[in-house]
Coordinates of C-alpha atoms in Angstrom, one line a residue:
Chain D
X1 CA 0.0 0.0 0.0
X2 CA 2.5 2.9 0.9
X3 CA 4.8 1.5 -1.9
X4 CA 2.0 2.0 -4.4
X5 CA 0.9 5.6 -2.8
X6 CA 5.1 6.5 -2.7
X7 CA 5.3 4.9 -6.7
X8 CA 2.3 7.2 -7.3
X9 CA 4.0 9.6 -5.8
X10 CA 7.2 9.6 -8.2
X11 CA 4.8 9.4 -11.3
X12 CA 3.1 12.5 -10.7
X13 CA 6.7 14.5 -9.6
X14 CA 7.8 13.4 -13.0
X15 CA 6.5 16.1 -15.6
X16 CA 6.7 14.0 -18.5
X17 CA 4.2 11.7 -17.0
X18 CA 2.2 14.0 -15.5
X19 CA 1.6 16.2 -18.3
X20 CA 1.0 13.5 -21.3
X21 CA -1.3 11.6 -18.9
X22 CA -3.2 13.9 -17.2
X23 CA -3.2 17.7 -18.7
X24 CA -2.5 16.3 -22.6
X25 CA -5.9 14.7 -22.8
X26 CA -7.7 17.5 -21.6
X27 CA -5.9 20.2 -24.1
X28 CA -6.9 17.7 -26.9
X29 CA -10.6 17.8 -25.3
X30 CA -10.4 21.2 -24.9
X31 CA -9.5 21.8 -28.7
X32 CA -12.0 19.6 -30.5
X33 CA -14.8 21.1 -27.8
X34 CA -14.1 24.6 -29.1
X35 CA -14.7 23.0 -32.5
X36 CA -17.5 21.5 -34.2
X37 CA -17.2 18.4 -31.7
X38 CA -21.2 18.5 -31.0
X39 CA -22.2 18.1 -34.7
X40 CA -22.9 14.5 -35.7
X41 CA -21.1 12.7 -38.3
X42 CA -22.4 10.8 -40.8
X43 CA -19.5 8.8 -41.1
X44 CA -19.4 8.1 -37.3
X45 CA -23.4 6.5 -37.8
X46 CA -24.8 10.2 -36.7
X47 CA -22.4 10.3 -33.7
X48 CA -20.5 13.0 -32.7
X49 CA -17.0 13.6 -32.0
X50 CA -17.6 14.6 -28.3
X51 CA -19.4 11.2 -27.8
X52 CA -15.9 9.7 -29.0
X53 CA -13.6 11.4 -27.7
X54 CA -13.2 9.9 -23.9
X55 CA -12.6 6.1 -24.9
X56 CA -10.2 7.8 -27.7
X57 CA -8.4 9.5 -24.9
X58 CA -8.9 6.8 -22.6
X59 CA -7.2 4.6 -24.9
X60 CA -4.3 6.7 -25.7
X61 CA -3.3 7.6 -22.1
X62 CA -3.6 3.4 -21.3
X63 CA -1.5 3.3 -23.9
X64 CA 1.1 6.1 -22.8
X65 CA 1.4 4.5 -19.4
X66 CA 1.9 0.6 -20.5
X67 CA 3.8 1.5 -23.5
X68 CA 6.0 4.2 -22.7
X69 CA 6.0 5.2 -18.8
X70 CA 5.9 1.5 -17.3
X71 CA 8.2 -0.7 -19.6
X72 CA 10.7 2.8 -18.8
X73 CA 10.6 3.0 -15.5
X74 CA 11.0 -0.6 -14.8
X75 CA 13.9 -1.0 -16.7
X76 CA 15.1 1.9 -15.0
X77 CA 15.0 0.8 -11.3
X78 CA 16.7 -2.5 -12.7
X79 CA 19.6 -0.4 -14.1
X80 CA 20.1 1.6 -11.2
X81 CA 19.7 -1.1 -9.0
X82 CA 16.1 -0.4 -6.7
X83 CA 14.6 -4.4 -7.7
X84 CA 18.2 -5.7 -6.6
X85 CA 18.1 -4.0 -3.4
X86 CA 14.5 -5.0 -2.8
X87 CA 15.2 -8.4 -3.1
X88 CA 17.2 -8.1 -0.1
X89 CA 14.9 -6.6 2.3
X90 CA 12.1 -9.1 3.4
X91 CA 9.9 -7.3 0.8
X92 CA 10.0 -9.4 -2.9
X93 CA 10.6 -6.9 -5.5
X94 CA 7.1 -8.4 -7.5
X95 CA 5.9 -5.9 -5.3
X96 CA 6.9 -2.9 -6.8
X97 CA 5.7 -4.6 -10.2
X98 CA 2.2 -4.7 -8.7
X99 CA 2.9 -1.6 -6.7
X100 CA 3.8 0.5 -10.2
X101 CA 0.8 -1.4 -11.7
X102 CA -2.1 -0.2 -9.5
X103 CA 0.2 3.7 -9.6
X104 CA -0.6 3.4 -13.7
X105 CA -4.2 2.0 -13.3
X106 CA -4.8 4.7 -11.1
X107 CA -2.9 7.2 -12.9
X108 CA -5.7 6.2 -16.3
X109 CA -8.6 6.5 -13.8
X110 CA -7.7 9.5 -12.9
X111 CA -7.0 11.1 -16.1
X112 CA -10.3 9.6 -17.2
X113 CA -12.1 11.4 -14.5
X114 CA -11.0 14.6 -16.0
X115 CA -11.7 14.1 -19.3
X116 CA -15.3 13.4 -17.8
X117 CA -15.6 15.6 -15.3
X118 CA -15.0 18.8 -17.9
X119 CA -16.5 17.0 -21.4
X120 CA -19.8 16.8 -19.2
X121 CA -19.1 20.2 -17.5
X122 CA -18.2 22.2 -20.6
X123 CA -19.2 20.1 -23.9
X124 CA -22.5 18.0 -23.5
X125 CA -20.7 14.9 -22.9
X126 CA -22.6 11.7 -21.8
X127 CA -21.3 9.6 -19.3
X128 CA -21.0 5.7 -20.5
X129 CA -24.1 4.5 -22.0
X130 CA -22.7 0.6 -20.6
X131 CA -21.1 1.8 -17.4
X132 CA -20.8 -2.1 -16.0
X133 CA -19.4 -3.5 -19.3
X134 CA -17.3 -0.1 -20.0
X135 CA -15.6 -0.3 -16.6
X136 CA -15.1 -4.4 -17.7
X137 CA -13.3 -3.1 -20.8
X138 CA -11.1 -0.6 -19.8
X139 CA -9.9 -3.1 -16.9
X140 CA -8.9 -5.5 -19.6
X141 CA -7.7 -3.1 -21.5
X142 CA -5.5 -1.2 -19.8
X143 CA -4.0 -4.9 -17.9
X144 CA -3.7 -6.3 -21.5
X145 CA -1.5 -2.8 -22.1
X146 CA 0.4 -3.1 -18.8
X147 CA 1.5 -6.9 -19.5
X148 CA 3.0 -6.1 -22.7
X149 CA 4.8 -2.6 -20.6
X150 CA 6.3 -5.7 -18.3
X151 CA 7.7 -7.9 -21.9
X152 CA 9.5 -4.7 -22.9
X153 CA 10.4 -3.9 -19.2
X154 CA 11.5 -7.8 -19.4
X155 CA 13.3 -7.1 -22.6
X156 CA 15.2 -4.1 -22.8
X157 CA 18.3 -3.7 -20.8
X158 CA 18.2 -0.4 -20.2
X159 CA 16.0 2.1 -20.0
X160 CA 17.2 4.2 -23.0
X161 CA 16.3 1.2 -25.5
X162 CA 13.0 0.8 -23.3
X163 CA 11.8 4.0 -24.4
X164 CA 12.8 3.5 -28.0
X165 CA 11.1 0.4 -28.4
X166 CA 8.3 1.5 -26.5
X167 CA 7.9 5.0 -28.4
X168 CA 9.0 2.8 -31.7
X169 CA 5.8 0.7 -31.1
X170 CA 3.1 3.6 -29.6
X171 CA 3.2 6.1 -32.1
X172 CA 2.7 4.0 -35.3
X173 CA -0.3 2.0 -33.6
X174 CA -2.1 5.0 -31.8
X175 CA -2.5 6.1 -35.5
X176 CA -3.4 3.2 -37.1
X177 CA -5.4 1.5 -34.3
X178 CA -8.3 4.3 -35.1
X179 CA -7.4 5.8 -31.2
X180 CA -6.2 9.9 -32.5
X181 CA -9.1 9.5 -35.0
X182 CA -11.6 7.5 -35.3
X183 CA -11.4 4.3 -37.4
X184 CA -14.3 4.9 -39.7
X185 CA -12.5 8.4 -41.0
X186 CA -9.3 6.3 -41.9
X187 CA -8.2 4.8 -45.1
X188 CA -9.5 1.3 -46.3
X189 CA -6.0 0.4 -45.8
X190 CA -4.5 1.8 -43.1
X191 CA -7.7 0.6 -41.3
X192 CA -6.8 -3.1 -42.0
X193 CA -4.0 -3.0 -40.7
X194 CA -5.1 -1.4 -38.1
X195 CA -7.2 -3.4 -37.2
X196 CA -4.4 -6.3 -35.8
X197 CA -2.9 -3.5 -33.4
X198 CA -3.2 -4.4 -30.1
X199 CA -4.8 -1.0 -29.4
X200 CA -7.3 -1.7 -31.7
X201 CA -9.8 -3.9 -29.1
X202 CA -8.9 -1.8 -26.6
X203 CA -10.7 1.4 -28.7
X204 CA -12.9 -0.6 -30.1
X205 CA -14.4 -1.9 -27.1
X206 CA -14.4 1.0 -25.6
X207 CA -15.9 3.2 -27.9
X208 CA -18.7 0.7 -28.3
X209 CA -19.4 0.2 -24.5
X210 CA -19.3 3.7 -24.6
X211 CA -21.9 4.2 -26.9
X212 CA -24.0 1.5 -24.9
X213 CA -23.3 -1.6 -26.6
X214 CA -22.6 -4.9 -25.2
X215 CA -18.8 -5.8 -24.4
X216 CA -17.8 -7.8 -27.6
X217 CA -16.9 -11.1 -26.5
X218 CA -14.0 -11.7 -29.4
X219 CA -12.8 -8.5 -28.3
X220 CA -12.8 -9.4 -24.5
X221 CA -11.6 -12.8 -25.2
X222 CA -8.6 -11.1 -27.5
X223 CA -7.9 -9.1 -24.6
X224 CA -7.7 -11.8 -22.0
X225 CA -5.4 -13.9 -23.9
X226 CA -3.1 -10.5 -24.6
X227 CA -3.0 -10.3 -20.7
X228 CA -2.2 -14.7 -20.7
X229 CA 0.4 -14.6 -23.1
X230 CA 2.2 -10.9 -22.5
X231 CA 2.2 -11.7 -18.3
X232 CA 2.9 -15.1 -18.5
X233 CA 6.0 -13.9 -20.3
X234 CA 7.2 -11.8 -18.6
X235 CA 6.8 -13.5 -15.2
X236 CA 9.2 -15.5 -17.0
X237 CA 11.7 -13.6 -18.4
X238 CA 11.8 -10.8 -16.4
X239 CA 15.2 -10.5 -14.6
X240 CA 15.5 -8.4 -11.0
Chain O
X1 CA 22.4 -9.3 21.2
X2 CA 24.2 -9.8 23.7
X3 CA 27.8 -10.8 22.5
X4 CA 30.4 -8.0 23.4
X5 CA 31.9 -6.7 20.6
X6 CA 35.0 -8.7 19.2
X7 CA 33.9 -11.9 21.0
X8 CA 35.8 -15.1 19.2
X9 CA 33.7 -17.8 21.3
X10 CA 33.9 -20.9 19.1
X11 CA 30.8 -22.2 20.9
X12 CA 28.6 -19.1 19.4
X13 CA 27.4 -20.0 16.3
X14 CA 29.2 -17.6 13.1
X15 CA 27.2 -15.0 12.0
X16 CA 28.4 -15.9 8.5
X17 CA 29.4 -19.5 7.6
X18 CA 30.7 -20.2 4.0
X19 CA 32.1 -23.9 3.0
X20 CA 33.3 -24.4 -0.4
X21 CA 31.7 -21.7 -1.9
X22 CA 31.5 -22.6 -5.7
X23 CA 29.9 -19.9 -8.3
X24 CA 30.6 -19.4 -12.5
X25 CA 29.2 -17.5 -14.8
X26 CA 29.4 -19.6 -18.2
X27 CA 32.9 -20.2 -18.7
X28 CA 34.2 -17.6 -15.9
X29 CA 34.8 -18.9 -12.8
X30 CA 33.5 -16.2 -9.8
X31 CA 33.8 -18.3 -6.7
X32 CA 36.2 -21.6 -6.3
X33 CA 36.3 -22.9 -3.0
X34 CA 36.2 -20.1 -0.8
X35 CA 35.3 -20.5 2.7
X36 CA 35.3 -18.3 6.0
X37 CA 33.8 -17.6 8.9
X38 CA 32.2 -14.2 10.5
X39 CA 32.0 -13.9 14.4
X40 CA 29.3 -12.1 16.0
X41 CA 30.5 -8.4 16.8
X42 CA 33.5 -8.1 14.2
X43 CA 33.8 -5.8 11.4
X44 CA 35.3 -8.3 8.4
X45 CA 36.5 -6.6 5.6
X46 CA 37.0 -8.4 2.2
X47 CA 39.6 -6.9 -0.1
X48 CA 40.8 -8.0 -3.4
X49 CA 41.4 -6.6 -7.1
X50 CA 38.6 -6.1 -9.2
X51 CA 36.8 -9.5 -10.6
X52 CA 38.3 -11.2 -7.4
X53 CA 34.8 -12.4 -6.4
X54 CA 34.1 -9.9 -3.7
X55 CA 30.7 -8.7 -5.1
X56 CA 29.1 -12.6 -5.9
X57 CA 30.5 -13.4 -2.6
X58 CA 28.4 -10.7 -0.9
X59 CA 25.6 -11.6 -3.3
X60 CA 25.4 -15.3 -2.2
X61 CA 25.3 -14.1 1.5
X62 CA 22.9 -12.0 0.9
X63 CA 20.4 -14.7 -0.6
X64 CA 20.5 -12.6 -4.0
X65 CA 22.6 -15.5 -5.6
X66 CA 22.0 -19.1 -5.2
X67 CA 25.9 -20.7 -5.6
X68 CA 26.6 -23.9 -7.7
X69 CA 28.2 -25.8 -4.9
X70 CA 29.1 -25.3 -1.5
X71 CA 27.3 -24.2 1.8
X72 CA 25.9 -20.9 2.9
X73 CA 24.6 -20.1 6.9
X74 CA 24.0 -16.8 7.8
X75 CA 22.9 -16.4 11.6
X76 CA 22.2 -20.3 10.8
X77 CA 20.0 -20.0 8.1
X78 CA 20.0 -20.6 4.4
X79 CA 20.0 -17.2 3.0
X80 CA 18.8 -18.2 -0.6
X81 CA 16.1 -20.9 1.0
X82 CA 15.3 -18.2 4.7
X83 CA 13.1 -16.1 2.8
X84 CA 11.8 -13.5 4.8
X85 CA 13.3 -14.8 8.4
X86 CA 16.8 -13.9 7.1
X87 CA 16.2 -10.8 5.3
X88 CA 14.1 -9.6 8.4
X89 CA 17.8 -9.6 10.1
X90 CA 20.4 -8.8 7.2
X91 CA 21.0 -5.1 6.3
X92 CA 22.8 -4.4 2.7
X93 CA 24.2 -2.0 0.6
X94 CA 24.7 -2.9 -2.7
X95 CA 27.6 -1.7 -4.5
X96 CA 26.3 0.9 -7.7
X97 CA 23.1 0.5 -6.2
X98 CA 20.8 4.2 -6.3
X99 CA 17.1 5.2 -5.8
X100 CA 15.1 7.3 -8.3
X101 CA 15.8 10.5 -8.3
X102 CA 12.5 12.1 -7.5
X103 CA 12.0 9.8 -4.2
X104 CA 12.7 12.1 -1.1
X105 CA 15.2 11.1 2.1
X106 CA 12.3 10.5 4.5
X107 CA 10.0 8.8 2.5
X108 CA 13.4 6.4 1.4
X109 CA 13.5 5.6 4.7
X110 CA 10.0 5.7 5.6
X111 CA 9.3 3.1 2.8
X112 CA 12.0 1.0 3.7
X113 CA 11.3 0.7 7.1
X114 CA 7.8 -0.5 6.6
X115 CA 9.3 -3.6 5.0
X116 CA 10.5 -5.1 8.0
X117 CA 8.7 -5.9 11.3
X118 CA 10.5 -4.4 13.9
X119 CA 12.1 -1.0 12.2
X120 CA 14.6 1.0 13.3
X121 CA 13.0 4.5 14.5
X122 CA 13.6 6.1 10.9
X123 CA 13.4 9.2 12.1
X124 CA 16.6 8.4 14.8
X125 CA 18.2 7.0 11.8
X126 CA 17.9 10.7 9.8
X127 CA 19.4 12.5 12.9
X128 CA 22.3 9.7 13.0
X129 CA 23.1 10.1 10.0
X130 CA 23.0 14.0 9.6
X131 CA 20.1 13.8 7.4
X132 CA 17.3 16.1 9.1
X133 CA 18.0 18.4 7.4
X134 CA 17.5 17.2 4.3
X135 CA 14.6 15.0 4.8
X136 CA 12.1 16.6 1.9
X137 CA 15.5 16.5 -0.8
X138 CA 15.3 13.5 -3.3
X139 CA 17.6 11.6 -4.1
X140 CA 18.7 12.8 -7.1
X141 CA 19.2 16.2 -5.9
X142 CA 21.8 14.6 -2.3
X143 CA 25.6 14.7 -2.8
X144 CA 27.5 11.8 -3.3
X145 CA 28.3 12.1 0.5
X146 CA 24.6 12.1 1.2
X147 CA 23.4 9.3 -1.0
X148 CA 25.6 7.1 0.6
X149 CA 24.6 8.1 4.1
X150 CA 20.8 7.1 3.0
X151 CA 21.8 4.2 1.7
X152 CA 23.6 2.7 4.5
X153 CA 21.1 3.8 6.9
X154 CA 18.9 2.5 4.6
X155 CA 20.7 -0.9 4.8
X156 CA 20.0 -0.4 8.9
X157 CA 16.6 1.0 9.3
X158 CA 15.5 -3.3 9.6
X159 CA 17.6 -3.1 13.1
X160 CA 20.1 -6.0 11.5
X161 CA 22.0 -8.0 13.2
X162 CA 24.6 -8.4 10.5
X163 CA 25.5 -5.3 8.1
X164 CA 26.7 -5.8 4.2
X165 CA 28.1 -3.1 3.3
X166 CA 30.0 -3.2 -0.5
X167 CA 32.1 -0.3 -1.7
X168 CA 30.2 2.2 1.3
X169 CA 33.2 4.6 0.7
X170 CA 33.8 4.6 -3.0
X171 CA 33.2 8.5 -4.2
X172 CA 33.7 10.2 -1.2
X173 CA 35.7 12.7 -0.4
X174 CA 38.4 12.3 2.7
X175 CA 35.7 14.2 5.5
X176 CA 33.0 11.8 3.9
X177 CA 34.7 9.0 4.6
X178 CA 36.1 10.0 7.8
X179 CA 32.3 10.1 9.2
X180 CA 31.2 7.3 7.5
X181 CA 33.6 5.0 9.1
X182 CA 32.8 6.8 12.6
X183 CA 29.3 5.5 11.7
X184 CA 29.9 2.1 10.9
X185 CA 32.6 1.4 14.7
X186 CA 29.0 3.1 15.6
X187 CA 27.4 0.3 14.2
X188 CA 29.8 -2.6 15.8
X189 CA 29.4 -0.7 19.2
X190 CA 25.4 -1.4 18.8
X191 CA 26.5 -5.0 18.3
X192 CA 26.0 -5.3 14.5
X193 CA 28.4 -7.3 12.5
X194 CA 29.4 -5.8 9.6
X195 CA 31.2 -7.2 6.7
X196 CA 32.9 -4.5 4.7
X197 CA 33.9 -4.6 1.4
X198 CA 36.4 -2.1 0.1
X199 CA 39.2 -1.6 -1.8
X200 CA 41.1 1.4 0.7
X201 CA 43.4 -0.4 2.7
X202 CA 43.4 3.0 5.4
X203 CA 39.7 1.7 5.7
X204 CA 40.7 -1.9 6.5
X205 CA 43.6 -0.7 8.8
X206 CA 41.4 1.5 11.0
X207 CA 38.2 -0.1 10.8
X208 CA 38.6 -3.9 10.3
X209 CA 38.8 -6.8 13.2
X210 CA 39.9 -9.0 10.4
X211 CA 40.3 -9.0 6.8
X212 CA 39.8 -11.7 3.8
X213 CA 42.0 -11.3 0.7
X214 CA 40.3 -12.4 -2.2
X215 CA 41.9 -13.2 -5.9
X216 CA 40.6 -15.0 -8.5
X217 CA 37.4 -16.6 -7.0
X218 CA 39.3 -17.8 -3.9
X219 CA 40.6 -16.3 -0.8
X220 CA 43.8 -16.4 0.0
X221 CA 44.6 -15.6 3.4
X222 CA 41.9 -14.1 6.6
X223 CA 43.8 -12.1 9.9
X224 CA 44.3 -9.5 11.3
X225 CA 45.1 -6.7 9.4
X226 CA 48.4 -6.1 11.0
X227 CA 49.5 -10.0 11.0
X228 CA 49.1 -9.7 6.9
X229 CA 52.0 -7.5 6.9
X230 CA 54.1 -9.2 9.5
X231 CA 53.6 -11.9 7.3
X232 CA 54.4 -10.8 3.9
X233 CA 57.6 -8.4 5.2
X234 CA 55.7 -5.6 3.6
X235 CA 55.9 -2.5 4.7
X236 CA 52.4 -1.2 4.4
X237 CA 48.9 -3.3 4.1
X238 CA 48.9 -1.8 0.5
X239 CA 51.8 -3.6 -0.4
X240 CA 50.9 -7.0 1.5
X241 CA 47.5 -7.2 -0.2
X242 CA 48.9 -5.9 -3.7
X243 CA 51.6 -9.2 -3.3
X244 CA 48.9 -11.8 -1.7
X245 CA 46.1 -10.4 -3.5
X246 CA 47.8 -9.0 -7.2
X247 CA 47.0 -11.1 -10.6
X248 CA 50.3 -10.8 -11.6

């Protein structure tokens, strides 16, 4: 408990984190509210883009913290040492793993909150049509997220070629996966591809759950074997 | 603990007992053979070039590493198989080892402290080691004098019985290092043994009960640090280590 609250702690001193997670999101919100976010789109099936945006921004910051800010900072604490040092106090170092875990959850609960908490204020947002099955998805999605964080984390020995990797595999997916805009808007193409991204059942089910549609079980089921597969390797090859 | 400092009783039970202490690393042979024993109350140093096996050695006894062959007991336990019962009563400082930058002095030792069952007071800890006054400074932002005071007291805020300390002095400047080795004859006084690693032979001479001299994986001679140079016909400890200890 007070490792995750000091973990927490150390994620919201670092600027970099704190900004991209929590005040990025809302700028992006704030700039598609002043525009025409509240006219609907026919492409979008008469939706709007203010009834998109939070599982869009959801997605992306999910995607910021197990892509970019977890595998990082774990492969940083192994460089300098912190996991080593752990695992000779009475304490197993697979605690700070869980402790930095539930620090990024609550980190993407957080900065969904926001995006809430002023889309309804200010822009005629409506809260989760499918609050139970949304709340279902964005748990899966954001563990399935954080278990591939741990492979890199597992992966990269240090944390320089952490964040490479990491950035190396974010930015091309957030595009392509349909999370900066939507799917529907894109490309045949591009969308195809798309479509295998890892991100890309993560929007998805958000966006529909959003909307008030049932969680898609392929989608779910996707997810949970992303979670299988991504944790199960790196609880294996994940070295202190 | 009631063992006055220095005591040699070969009835109490070593804090540290190592027997044929075997460890490689692929082709590179880290440990060979080494054993020795640490008496309650001592401060052991363990000198030796670089590669000699100091650090695996203190890895092994530390339950980070477990060895190929041999036997490990620390305060009678299996330090790789203890678990938590060992670690509750070993203190360590690892050598190279930081903390993230951001994380302040008390909430280091704070955190720390709340991994073990029956703490040191942390806050006596800061004043001991001349850390009050920096308690809201991280880590990143502590001299090199000041990050290694955390991180011993950091290796002692568990209230250990038996103190690892590898390379405590490296980096420091001469007043730094002066205080630090005040602190750790502190530490014996309390009745913690501590096993220092090092590679300043002024450290050994002033500080150290006895001293192993490691090379190549094995060790090659434990006394007192005096009887090294009686024995060698050097003239300074420097000179008797550099001929047991030396590759060439």
């Amino acid at each position: 408990m007070r490792l995750t609250l000091v973990e927490l702690k150390l994620l919201l001193r670092d600027p970099g984190a704190a900004f991209f997670t929590l005040a990025f999101p809302l700028i992006l919100l704030v700039m598609n509210g002043a525009g025409e976010a509240r006219k609907p789109i026919p492409e979008l099936g008469g939706q709007r883009t203010i009834d998109v945006a939070a599982p869009m921004l959801t997605t992306m910051v999910v995607a910021i913290l197990g892509l970019t800010s977890l595998p990082v900072l774990l492969a940083h604490y192994r460089e300098i040492g912190v996991l080593k040092r752990m695992a000779t106090t009475p304490v197993s170092p697979q605690r700070v793993l869980v402790a930095q875990f539930a620090a990024h959850l609550l980190i993407a609960v957080a900065s969904l909150a926001l995006v809430l908490g002023v889309g309804v204020a200010l822009f005629d947002m409506a809260p989760p049509k499918a609050p139970v099955s949304f709340a279902v998805g964005f748990a899966l999605g954001a563990t399935a997220l954080f278990a591939l964080g741990f492979v890199l984390a597992a992966l990269a020995p240090t944390a320089r070629s952490a964040s490479a990797v990491g950035l190396g595999i974010f930015f091309p997916m957030l595009y392509l996966s349909g999370t900066m805009m939507p799917a529907e808007i894109m490309p045949d193409a591009l969308r195809r591809i798309g479509y295998w991204t890892p991100l890309s059942p993560v929007v998805r089910t958000l966006r529909e759950t959003w909307a008030g549609e049932p969680l898609d079980l392929v989608r779910a089921a996707v997810l949970v074997a992303v979670i299988v597969v991504a944790g199960g390797t790196a609880a294996r090859i994940f070295r202190w | 603990m009631s063992v006055p400092p220095g005591a040699g009783d070969a009835r109490l039970m070593a804090v540290i007992e190592v027997t044929d202490l075997g460890m490689r690393y692929g082709s590179t042979v880290a440990l060979d053979g080494v054993s020795l024993r640490v008496e309650p109350g001592e401060i052991f140093g363990v000198v030796g070039s670089n590669g000699a096996g100091k650090t695996t050695l203190v890895e092994c006894v530390a339950g980070l590493r477990t060895p190929d062959a041999g036997v490990v007991r620390v305060l009678g336990l299996d330090p790789c198989r203890g678990g938590r019962a060992v670690k509750e009563r070993i203190g360590v400082q690892l050598q190279e080892s930081r903390l993230p930058d951001a994380l302040r002095v008390g909430e280091a030792l704070q955190l720390y402290a709340s991994f073990y069952d029956q703490p040191a007071d942390w806050r006596v800890l800061l004043d001991q080691w001349g850390l009050t006054a920096k308690r809201g400074t991280g880590f990143g932002n502590l001299s090199g004098g000041q990050k290694q005071r955390l991180l011993i007291a950091l290796a002692l805020v568990g209230n250990p019985e038996l103190a690892l300390l590898d390379e405590v002095s490296t980096g420091l400047d001469l007043q730094a290092r002066r205080s630090t080795w005040d602190l750790v004859r502190s530490m014996r006084d309390r009745g913690v043994t501590v096993v220092l690693v090092t590679h300043h032979m002024d450290e050994v001479e002033r500080l150290c009960d006895r001293v192993a001299v490691m090379r190549a994986g094995r060790v090659v001679g434990v006394a007192e640090p005096h009887e090294f140079v009686a024995r060698t016909g050097a003239s300074t400890l420097d000179e008797a280590v550099l001929t047991l200890g030396g590759d060439r």
